[in-house]
Coordinates of C-alpha atoms in Angstrom, one line a residue:
M16 CA 25.7 -2.5 -9.3
G17 CA 28.8 -3.9 -11.0
N18 CA 29.0 -1.4 -13.9
E19 CA 28.4 1.5 -11.6
L20 CA 31.2 0.4 -9.2
N21 CA 33.5 0.1 -12.2
Q22 CA 32.7 3.6 -13.1
E23 CA 33.4 4.7 -9.6
R24 CA 36.8 3.0 -9.6
Q25 CA 37.7 5.0 -12.7
G26 CA 36.1 8.2 -11.6
G27 CA 37.6 8.5 -8.2
S28 CA 34.7 10.2 -6.4
S29 CA 34.2 10.1 -2.7
L30 CA 32.1 7.2 -1.3
V31 CA 30.0 6.7 1.9
L32 CA 29.0 3.4 3.5
G33 CA 25.7 2.7 5.3
L34 CA 24.9 -0.4 7.4
D35 CA 21.5 -1.9 8.5
A36 CA 22.3 -4.5 11.2
G37 CA 19.1 -6.3 12.3
G38 CA 18.2 -9.3 14.3
T39 CA 18.3 -11.6 11.3
R40 CA 21.1 -10.2 9.0
T41 CA 23.5 -7.3 8.4
R42 CA 23.4 -5.4 5.2
A43 CA 26.0 -2.8 3.9
V44 CA 25.5 -0.4 1.0
L45 CA 28.2 1.6 -0.6
A46 CA 27.1 4.8 -2.3
T47 CA 28.4 8.0 -3.9
A48 CA 28.9 10.9 -1.4
D49 CA 27.5 13.5 -3.7
D50 CA 24.0 12.0 -4.5
G51 CA 23.7 8.8 -2.5
R52 CA 23.6 6.6 -5.5
P53 CA 24.2 2.9 -4.4
V54 CA 27.2 1.3 -6.2
G55 CA 27.9 -1.8 -4.1
E56 CA 26.3 -4.0 -1.5
G57 CA 27.0 -7.0 0.8
A58 CA 25.2 -9.0 3.5
A59 CA 26.1 -11.3 6.4
G60 CA 24.8 -12.6 9.6
P61 CA 22.8 -11.0 12.5
G62 CA 23.9 -7.6 13.8
N63 CA 21.9 -7.1 17.0
A64 CA 24.4 -5.1 19.2
L65 CA 22.9 -6.5 22.5
T66 CA 22.4 -10.2 21.7
V67 CA 25.4 -10.9 19.2
P68 CA 28.7 -11.1 21.0
V69 CA 31.1 -8.4 19.9
P70 CA 33.7 -10.7 18.3
Q71 CA 30.9 -12.4 16.2
L72 CA 29.3 -9.0 15.5
T73 CA 32.7 -7.8 14.3
E74 CA 33.0 -10.8 11.9
H75 CA 29.5 -10.2 10.5
L76 CA 30.2 -6.5 9.9
A77 CA 33.5 -7.2 8.2
E78 CA 32.0 -9.8 6.0
A79 CA 29.1 -7.5 4.8
I80 CA 31.4 -4.5 4.4
G81 CA 34.0 -6.6 2.6
R82 CA 31.5 -7.7 0.1
A83 CA 30.1 -4.2 -0.5
V84 CA 33.4 -2.3 -0.7
P85 CA 36.2 -3.8 -2.9
E86 CA 39.7 -3.3 -1.7
S87 CA 40.5 -1.0 -4.6
V88 CA 38.1 1.7 -3.4
R89 CA 38.3 1.4 0.3
G90 CA 40.5 4.4 0.5
R91 CA 37.9 6.6 -0.9
V92 CA 35.2 5.9 1.8
V93 CA 34.8 9.2 3.6
A94 CA 32.0 8.4 6.0
V95 CA 30.3 5.4 7.7
A96 CA 27.0 5.2 9.5
G97 CA 25.3 2.1 11.0
G98 CA 21.8 1.4 12.3
F99 CA 22.0 -1.4 14.8
A100 CA 19.2 -3.4 16.4
G101 CA 19.8 -3.0 20.2
A102 CA 21.7 0.3 19.9
T103 CA 20.7 3.9 19.9
G104 CA 22.5 7.1 19.1
A105 CA 20.8 9.0 22.0
A106 CA 23.4 8.1 24.8
A107 CA 27.1 7.6 24.4
D108 CA 27.3 5.1 27.3
E109 CA 24.3 2.9 26.2
P110 CA 25.6 -0.7 26.2
G111 CA 24.2 -1.5 22.6
R112 CA 25.9 1.6 21.2
R113 CA 29.3 0.7 22.8
N114 CA 29.1 -2.7 21.4
A115 CA 28.2 -1.6 17.9
L116 CA 30.9 1.1 18.0
A117 CA 33.6 -1.3 19.1
A118 CA 32.6 -4.0 16.6
L119 CA 32.3 -1.6 13.7
T120 CA 35.5 0.2 14.5
A121 CA 37.4 -3.1 14.6
A122 CA 35.8 -4.2 11.3
L123 CA 36.7 -1.0 9.5
R124 CA 40.3 -1.2 10.8
R125 CA 40.6 -4.8 9.6
L126 CA 39.5 -3.8 6.1
G127 CA 41.7 -0.8 5.9
I128 CA 38.9 1.7 5.8
D129 CA 39.8 5.0 7.5
A130 CA 36.7 7.3 7.3
G131 CA 36.8 8.8 10.7
P132 CA 34.6 7.9 13.6
P133 CA 31.5 6.0 12.4
V134 CA 28.0 7.3 13.1
I135 CA 26.2 4.8 15.4
G136 CA 22.4 4.8 15.8
S137 CA 19.6 2.3 16.1
D138 CA 18.2 0.4 13.1
I139 CA 14.9 2.2 13.5
E140 CA 16.6 5.6 13.3
A141 CA 18.2 4.4 10.1
A142 CA 14.9 3.2 8.8
F143 CA 13.3 6.5 9.6
A144 CA 15.9 8.3 7.7
S145 CA 15.1 6.1 4.7
A146 CA 11.8 7.8 4.1
P147 CA 11.5 10.3 1.2
G148 CA 13.2 13.6 2.1
T149 CA 15.2 12.1 5.0
P150 CA 12.8 13.5 7.7
A151 CA 14.2 14.6 10.9
D152 CA 11.1 14.2 13.2
G153 CA 8.2 11.8 13.4
L154 CA 7.4 8.1 14.3
A155 CA 9.0 4.9 13.2
L156 CA 7.9 1.3 13.4
V157 CA 10.0 -1.8 12.8
A158 CA 8.3 -5.2 12.6
G159 CA 10.4 -8.1 11.5
T160 CA 12.0 -10.8 13.7
G161 CA 11.4 -8.3 16.7
A162 CA 9.2 -5.2 16.9
V163 CA 9.8 -1.7 18.2
A164 CA 8.4 1.8 17.7
M165 CA 10.2 5.1 18.3
R166 CA 9.5 8.8 18.3
I167 CA 12.3 10.5 16.4
T168 CA 13.4 14.1 17.2
D169 CA 16.2 15.7 15.3
R170 CA 17.0 12.2 13.8
R171 CA 17.5 10.7 17.2
G172 CA 15.2 8.4 19.1
T173 CA 13.7 10.1 22.1
V174 CA 10.9 7.8 23.1
T175 CA 11.0 3.9 22.6
V176 CA 8.1 1.5 23.0
D177 CA 8.7 -2.3 23.1
G178 CA 11.8 -3.7 21.3
D179 CA 12.2 -5.6 24.6
G180 CA 13.3 -8.9 23.1
W181 CA 11.7 -12.3 22.7
L182 CA 11.5 -12.9 26.5
L183 CA 9.9 -9.7 27.5
G184 CA 8.2 -8.1 24.5
D185 CA 8.5 -7.7 20.7
D186 CA 4.8 -8.0 20.6
G187 CA 3.4 -8.5 17.1
S188 CA 6.7 -9.4 15.7
G189 CA 7.8 -12.4 13.6
F190 CA 8.9 -14.2 16.8
W191 CA 5.6 -13.4 18.4
I192 CA 3.7 -14.8 15.5
G193 CA 5.8 -18.0 15.3
R194 CA 5.4 -18.6 19.0
A195 CA 1.7 -18.1 18.7
A196 CA 1.7 -20.7 16.0
V197 CA 3.4 -23.3 18.2
R198 CA 1.1 -22.4 21.1
A199 CA -2.0 -22.9 18.9
A200 CA -0.6 -26.3 17.7
L201 CA 0.1 -27.4 21.3
R202 CA -3.3 -26.3 22.5
M203 CA -5.0 -28.3 19.8
A204 CA -3.0 -31.3 20.7
D205 CA -3.9 -30.8 24.4
G206 CA -7.6 -30.5 23.7
R207 CA -7.6 -26.9 25.0
G208 CA -7.7 -25.2 21.6
A209 CA -9.6 -25.1 18.3
P210 CA -8.6 -27.2 15.3
T211 CA -6.1 -25.4 13.1
A212 CA -4.1 -26.2 10.0
L213 CA -1.1 -24.8 12.0
A214 CA -0.8 -28.0 14.0
E215 CA 0.1 -30.0 10.9
A216 CA 2.2 -27.2 9.3
V217 CA 4.2 -26.5 12.5
G218 CA 4.7 -30.2 13.1
R219 CA 6.1 -30.8 9.5
E220 CA 8.4 -27.8 9.9
L221 CA 9.8 -29.1 13.2
G222 CA 10.2 -32.7 12.1
V223 CA 7.3 -34.3 13.8
S224 CA 6.8 -37.9 12.4
G225 CA 4.0 -38.1 9.9
D226 CA 1.9 -40.6 11.6
A227 CA 1.7 -38.3 14.8
L228 CA 0.3 -35.4 12.8
P229 CA -3.4 -34.6 12.7
G230 CA -4.9 -36.9 10.1
G231 CA -2.0 -39.2 10.2
G232 CA 0.1 -36.9 8.2
V233 CA -2.0 -37.1 5.1
A234 CA -1.6 -33.9 3.0
G235 CA -4.6 -31.8 3.5
G236 CA -5.5 -34.0 6.4
A237 CA -8.0 -33.7 9.3
V238 CA -7.7 -30.1 10.1
R239 CA -8.1 -28.9 6.6
R240 CA -11.1 -31.1 6.1
L241 CA -12.7 -29.6 9.2
S242 CA -11.9 -26.0 8.2
P243 CA -15.2 -25.3 6.4
D244 CA -17.1 -26.3 9.5
V245 CA -15.2 -23.6 11.6
V246 CA -17.4 -20.9 10.0
V247 CA -20.5 -23.0 9.2
G248 CA -22.8 -20.8 7.1
Y249 CA -20.2 -18.1 6.7
G250 CA -18.1 -16.9 3.8
A251 CA -14.4 -16.2 4.1
D252 CA -15.0 -12.6 5.2
G253 CA -17.1 -13.8 8.2
A254 CA -20.5 -12.9 6.6
T255 CA -23.4 -15.3 6.5
R256 CA -24.4 -16.6 3.1
D257 CA -27.1 -13.9 2.7
G258 CA -24.6 -11.2 3.4
Q259 CA -25.6 -10.5 6.9
H260 CA -23.4 -10.7 10.0
E261 CA -24.5 -12.8 12.8
A262 CA -23.2 -12.1 16.3
V263 CA -23.8 -15.5 17.9
P264 CA -24.9 -19.0 17.0
P265 CA -28.7 -19.6 17.0
A266 CA -30.0 -20.1 20.5
T267 CA -30.8 -23.6 21.6
D268 CA -33.7 -25.0 23.6
P269 CA -33.2 -23.3 27.0
T270 CA -34.1 -26.4 28.8
A271 CA -31.6 -28.6 27.0
A272 CA -29.3 -30.5 29.3
G273 CA -30.5 -28.9 32.4
G274 CA -30.7 -25.3 31.2
R275 CA -33.5 -23.2 32.7
P276 CA -35.1 -20.1 31.3
P277 CA -34.5 -17.1 33.5
G278 CA -37.2 -14.9 35.0
P279 CA -36.9 -11.2 35.4
G280 CA -33.8 -10.4 37.6
Q281 CA -33.1 -14.2 37.9
S282 CA -30.2 -16.2 36.8
G283 CA -30.6 -19.1 34.4
G284 CA -29.3 -22.5 35.0
A285 CA -26.4 -24.0 33.0
A286 CA -27.4 -24.9 29.5
A287 CA -26.0 -27.6 27.3
V288 CA -22.5 -27.0 26.0
G289 CA -22.8 -24.0 23.8
G290 CA -26.5 -23.6 24.6
Q291 CA -28.2 -20.4 25.6
G292 CA -31.3 -19.5 27.6
P293 CA -33.8 -17.1 26.2
T294 CA -33.4 -13.4 27.0
G295 CA -35.8 -10.8 28.3
S296 CA -35.5 -7.0 28.3
W297 CA -32.1 -6.0 29.6
Q298 CA -31.3 -9.6 30.4
S299 CA -28.8 -12.0 29.0
G300 CA -29.3 -15.6 28.1
G301 CA -28.5 -18.7 30.1
A302 CA -25.1 -20.0 30.7
G303 CA -22.9 -21.2 27.8
V304 CA -20.2 -23.7 27.7
A305 CA -19.7 -26.1 30.6
G306 CA -21.7 -24.6 33.4
G307 CA -21.3 -20.9 32.8
R308 CA -23.4 -18.4 34.8
G309 CA -26.9 -17.3 34.1
P310 CA -28.0 -13.8 33.3
A311 CA -29.2 -11.1 35.6
G312 CA -31.8 -8.2 35.7
P313 CA -31.2 -4.6 34.8
G314 CA -27.9 -3.2 35.8
Q315 CA -26.5 -6.6 36.6
S316 CA -24.2 -8.9 34.8
G317 CA -25.3 -11.0 32.0
G318 CA -24.7 -14.7 31.5
V319 CA -21.6 -16.3 30.4
G320 CA -21.6 -17.0 26.6
A321 CA -20.4 -19.9 24.6
E322 CA -16.7 -21.0 25.1
G323 CA -16.6 -19.3 28.4
G324 CA -17.2 -15.9 26.8
R325 CA -19.2 -13.2 28.4
S326 CA -22.1 -11.4 27.0
A327 CA -23.4 -7.8 27.4
S328 CA -26.3 -7.0 29.6
D329 CA -28.6 -6.0 26.8
G330 CA -28.8 -9.6 25.7
R331 CA -27.0 -8.9 22.4
G332 CA -23.4 -9.4 23.5
E333 CA -21.3 -11.8 21.4
H334 CA -19.7 -14.9 22.9
G335 CA -15.9 -14.9 23.2
E336 CA -13.2 -16.5 25.3
G337 CA -12.9 -15.6 28.8
G338 CA -14.8 -12.2 28.9
R339 CA -16.9 -10.9 31.7
P340 CA -20.3 -9.3 31.2
A341 CA -21.5 -6.1 32.7
G342 CA -24.8 -4.3 33.4
S343 CA -26.3 -1.5 31.5
G344 CA -24.0 1.5 31.4
Q345 CA -21.0 -0.7 32.3
A346 CA -18.3 -2.1 30.2
G347 CA -19.7 -4.9 28.0
G348 CA -18.7 -8.5 27.9
V349 CA -16.0 -9.8 25.6
G350 CA -17.3 -10.2 22.1
A351 CA -16.5 -12.9 19.6
A352 CA -13.0 -14.3 19.6
G353 CA -11.7 -11.9 22.3
G354 CA -13.4 -8.6 21.2
R355 CA -14.9 -6.4 23.9
S356 CA -18.2 -4.6 23.7
S357 CA -19.8 -2.1 26.0
G358 CA -23.2 -0.5 26.2
T359 CA -25.2 -1.5 23.2
G360 CA -22.2 -1.9 20.9
E361 CA -21.5 -5.4 19.7
G362 CA -18.0 -6.8 19.8
A363 CA -16.3 -8.4 16.9
A364 CA -13.5 -10.9 16.5
G365 CA -10.4 -9.4 18.0
A366 CA -11.9 -6.0 18.3
R367 CA -12.8 -3.9 21.2
S368 CA -15.8 -1.6 21.1
S369 CA -16.8 1.4 23.2
G370 CA -19.9 3.4 23.6
P371 CA -23.3 2.6 21.8
E372 CA -22.9 1.2 18.3
Q373 CA -19.0 1.6 18.3
T374 CA -16.6 -1.1 17.4
G375 CA -12.8 -0.8 17.1
A376 CA -9.9 -3.1 16.5
G377 CA -7.5 -3.2 19.3
G378 CA -8.8 0.1 20.7
R379 CA -9.6 0.8 24.4
P380 CA -13.0 1.4 25.7
A381 CA -14.3 4.9 25.7
G382 CA -17.4 6.6 27.0
S383 CA -20.5 7.3 25.0
G384 CA -19.8 9.5 22.1
R385 CA -16.1 8.6 22.0
T386 CA -14.5 6.1 19.9
G387 CA -11.7 3.8 21.2
A388 CA -8.4 3.9 19.3
A389 CA -8.6 2.2 16.0
G390 CA -12.4 2.6 16.2
A391 CA -15.3 2.1 14.0
A392 CA -13.5 2.8 10.7
V393 CA -11.4 -0.3 11.1
G394 CA -14.2 -2.8 11.5
G395 CA -14.9 -4.8 8.4
L396 CA -12.1 -3.3 6.3
P397 CA -10.1 -5.8 4.1
G398 CA -7.4 -7.2 6.2
G399 CA -9.0 -6.0 9.4
P400 CA -10.4 -8.1 12.2
A401 CA -12.8 -10.8 11.2
F402 CA -16.4 -10.0 12.2
G403 CA -19.2 -12.3 13.1
R404 CA -17.4 -15.6 13.2
R405 CA -19.0 -18.4 15.1
P406 CA -17.2 -20.1 17.9
L407 CA -14.7 -22.6 16.8
P408 CA -15.9 -26.3 16.8
P409 CA -15.1 -28.5 19.7
H410 CA -11.6 -29.9 19.5
D411 CA -12.9 -33.5 20.1
D412 CA -14.5 -33.5 16.6
T413 CA -11.0 -33.6 15.2
P414 CA -10.1 -37.2 14.2
W415 CA -6.7 -37.3 16.0
S416 CA -6.2 -40.1 18.5
R417 CA -4.9 -39.4 22.0
P418 CA -1.7 -41.5 21.5
H419 CA -1.0 -39.6 18.3
R420 CA -1.5 -36.3 20.2
E421 CA 0.9 -37.5 22.8
A422 CA 3.5 -38.5 20.2
Y423 CA 3.1 -35.0 18.6
R424 CA 3.9 -33.3 21.8
R425 CA 6.9 -35.5 22.5
H426 CA 8.4 -34.7 19.2
L427 CA 7.4 -31.0 19.0
L428 CA 8.6 -29.8 22.4
P429 CA 12.2 -31.0 22.1
A430 CA 12.4 -29.6 18.6
V431 CA 11.3 -26.2 19.8
M432 CA 13.6 -26.2 22.9
A433 CA 16.7 -27.3 20.8
E434 CA 16.8 -23.9 19.1
P435 CA 17.3 -20.4 20.3
P436 CA 13.8 -18.9 21.0
I437 CA 14.2 -16.2 18.5
R438 CA 14.3 -18.9 15.8
L439 CA 10.5 -19.3 16.2
A440 CA 10.2 -16.3 13.9
R441 CA 10.8 -18.7 11.0
L442 CA 7.5 -20.2 11.7
A443 CA 5.7 -16.9 10.9
P444 CA 5.4 -17.7 7.2
L445 CA 3.4 -20.8 8.2
V446 CA 0.8 -18.6 9.8
V447 CA 0.6 -16.4 6.8
A448 CA 0.2 -19.3 4.5
A449 CA -2.5 -20.9 6.7
A450 CA -4.4 -17.6 6.8
R451 CA -4.1 -17.0 3.1
D452 CA -4.5 -20.5 1.6
A453 CA -6.7 -22.2 4.1
E454 CA -8.5 -19.2 5.5
D455 CA -7.6 -20.9 8.8
P456 CA -9.5 -18.9 11.6
V457 CA -6.8 -19.4 14.2
A458 CA -4.1 -18.1 11.8
L459 CA -6.3 -15.2 10.8
A460 CA -6.8 -14.4 14.4
I461 CA -3.0 -14.5 15.1
L462 CA -2.3 -12.0 12.3
D463 CA -5.2 -9.7 13.4
E464 CA -3.9 -9.7 17.0
A465 CA -0.4 -9.1 15.8
A466 CA -1.6 -6.0 13.9
D467 CA -3.5 -4.9 17.1
Q468 CA -0.3 -5.3 19.1
L469 CA 1.7 -3.1 16.7
T470 CA -1.1 -0.5 16.6
E471 CA -0.9 -0.3 20.5
T472 CA 2.9 0.0 20.2
V473 CA 2.5 3.1 18.0
R474 CA -0.3 4.5 20.0
A475 CA 1.9 4.4 23.1
L476 CA 4.0 7.0 21.5
G477 CA 1.1 9.5 21.8
P478 CA 0.9 10.2 18.0
R479 CA -0.7 13.5 16.8
P480 CA -3.3 13.3 14.1
G481 CA -1.6 13.8 10.7
E482 CA 1.8 12.6 11.8
R483 CA 3.5 10.2 9.5
V484 CA 4.8 6.8 10.5
V485 CA 7.7 5.3 8.7
A486 CA 7.3 1.5 8.8
T487 CA 9.7 -1.3 7.8
G488 CA 10.6 -4.9 8.5
G489 CA 9.7 -8.3 7.0
L490 CA 6.1 -8.1 8.2
L491 CA 5.5 -4.8 6.6
G492 CA 6.0 -3.2 3.2
P493 CA 4.1 -3.6 -0.1
D494 CA 3.8 -7.4 0.2
G495 CA 3.9 -7.8 4.0
P496 CA 1.3 -9.9 5.6
L497 CA 0.5 -7.2 8.2
T498 CA 0.6 -4.2 5.9
D499 CA -3.1 -3.9 5.1
R500 CA -4.2 -4.7 8.6
L501 CA -1.9 -2.2 10.2
E502 CA -2.4 0.5 7.7
A503 CA -6.2 0.4 8.3
R504 CA -5.6 0.7 12.1
L505 CA -3.2 3.5 11.8
H506 CA -5.4 5.4 9.4
A507 CA -8.2 5.2 12.1
L508 CA -5.8 6.9 14.4
G509 CA -5.4 9.8 11.8
L510 CA -1.9 8.6 10.8
T511 CA -0.3 8.1 7.4
V512 CA 2.3 5.6 6.6
D513 CA 5.6 5.6 4.6
W514 CA 6.8 2.0 3.8
V515 CA 10.5 1.6 3.4
P516 CA 12.4 -1.6 2.6
D517 CA 15.1 -1.3 5.4
G518 CA 17.4 1.1 6.9
C519 CA 20.3 0.9 4.4
L520 CA 19.4 4.0 2.4
G521 CA 18.8 5.8 5.6
A522 CA 22.2 4.9 7.0
V523 CA 23.6 6.1 3.6
A524 CA 21.8 9.4 4.1
L525 CA 23.1 9.7 7.7
A526 CA 26.7 9.0 6.5
R527 CA 26.3 11.7 3.8
L528 CA 25.0 14.2 6.4
A529 CA 28.0 13.3 8.7
H530 CA 30.4 13.9 5.7
G531 CA 28.7 17.2 4.9
G532 CA 29.1 18.2 8.6
R533 CA 32.8 17.5 8.6
T534 CA 33.6 19.4 5.4

């Protein structure tokens, strides 16, 4: 932009300034007032108007603006607009808006820029305005360090969903993914969770000593050596080698380790860990992991499946974590890896199904003939929820001694607690790498659930079929790790998506509109 700015210095045309102040950094773009052509830019530290103290926010704004606007052209800036995380333009007395206005006014005064009162809005309002044609109405979604969705009416946010910060919300965000990575690592160390490459990756990133890592810190250690066993007989897409999907592992001997075959309307005894009793018409198999419940007759609850999961009453329910079964006509048990099934539909990893033969990713159960949100069209699409994965192998199969696990925890917890919680967002790339490079099932499940959470966030806005969603943030965009997953889910809701890099050009567009309204 150097040559363009030199031309502007000589030409003397009016300029406008747009800012995108997010949770991670603040960007400023200087552009021509007549056509919005960028001629300068600068960046600095975080710009969240609720979490960054006003003095520090002022410093970050002054630094970014000072880099974007050379002193020689500051007198030609005729309008300034800023989109701030933690702020909104809807209410003048809103705390985030007050903080942003105070900080931006002080920064402009310090730099000698007198462009009239700046336009203050949210970063999501600015991102929405960045879409082609500078739309005035529609839906917007930001998923980066945090996550928030908003309905925009006349270029102002009128309904907000989430954006509640790391403590209370931001579901599906970079922070949420990073926290999920640490939780998965700790669960593996405790013996409560499945083997995952994230334990080693997170440990290395947070400075855990090498000999306390899984496999003693050897590159490509124990967890990666185990990873092919996580989906024994399955390809990377969750299909069996012959191309068929399999809902549950093969049934074991019903009498193994005390398991009892059930009679009509009777409950089976506890089977061996992971074992299943045989099933009759409208009955579920015997109990799964560690003393689960047996099946029942027609209209009654089926038996608990492997890993504490619950199976549907027709005997075909998949096994997942913590679900409950139901009788015929009732909501089905949880499917594989947390999916829910009902009626005769079969759940899938991370997906919820509703009605006969219906499956959906992140949707809510619906009656027969209805499809839950993000319904059947989502299942099995590239980047969508993984279908047909077997339960993860027992943690105890991981060659990681108890003393090393304890040492891992002693190192990891202080390292996490020593930083502001929002810094966990920096661990999100580790999940992306584990999912992409190691096809780690735990990492894949985290990304799928993040996409489900963001879909639910948009769905809470009450979208109408055919509405457009403007999406931005580090997790989205052409190369974002959640882009394909989220786009499939939103398309299933009848929505189309515009991806924009950030809110800078939108803030420029809002500054140009403000300038036009003043002249």
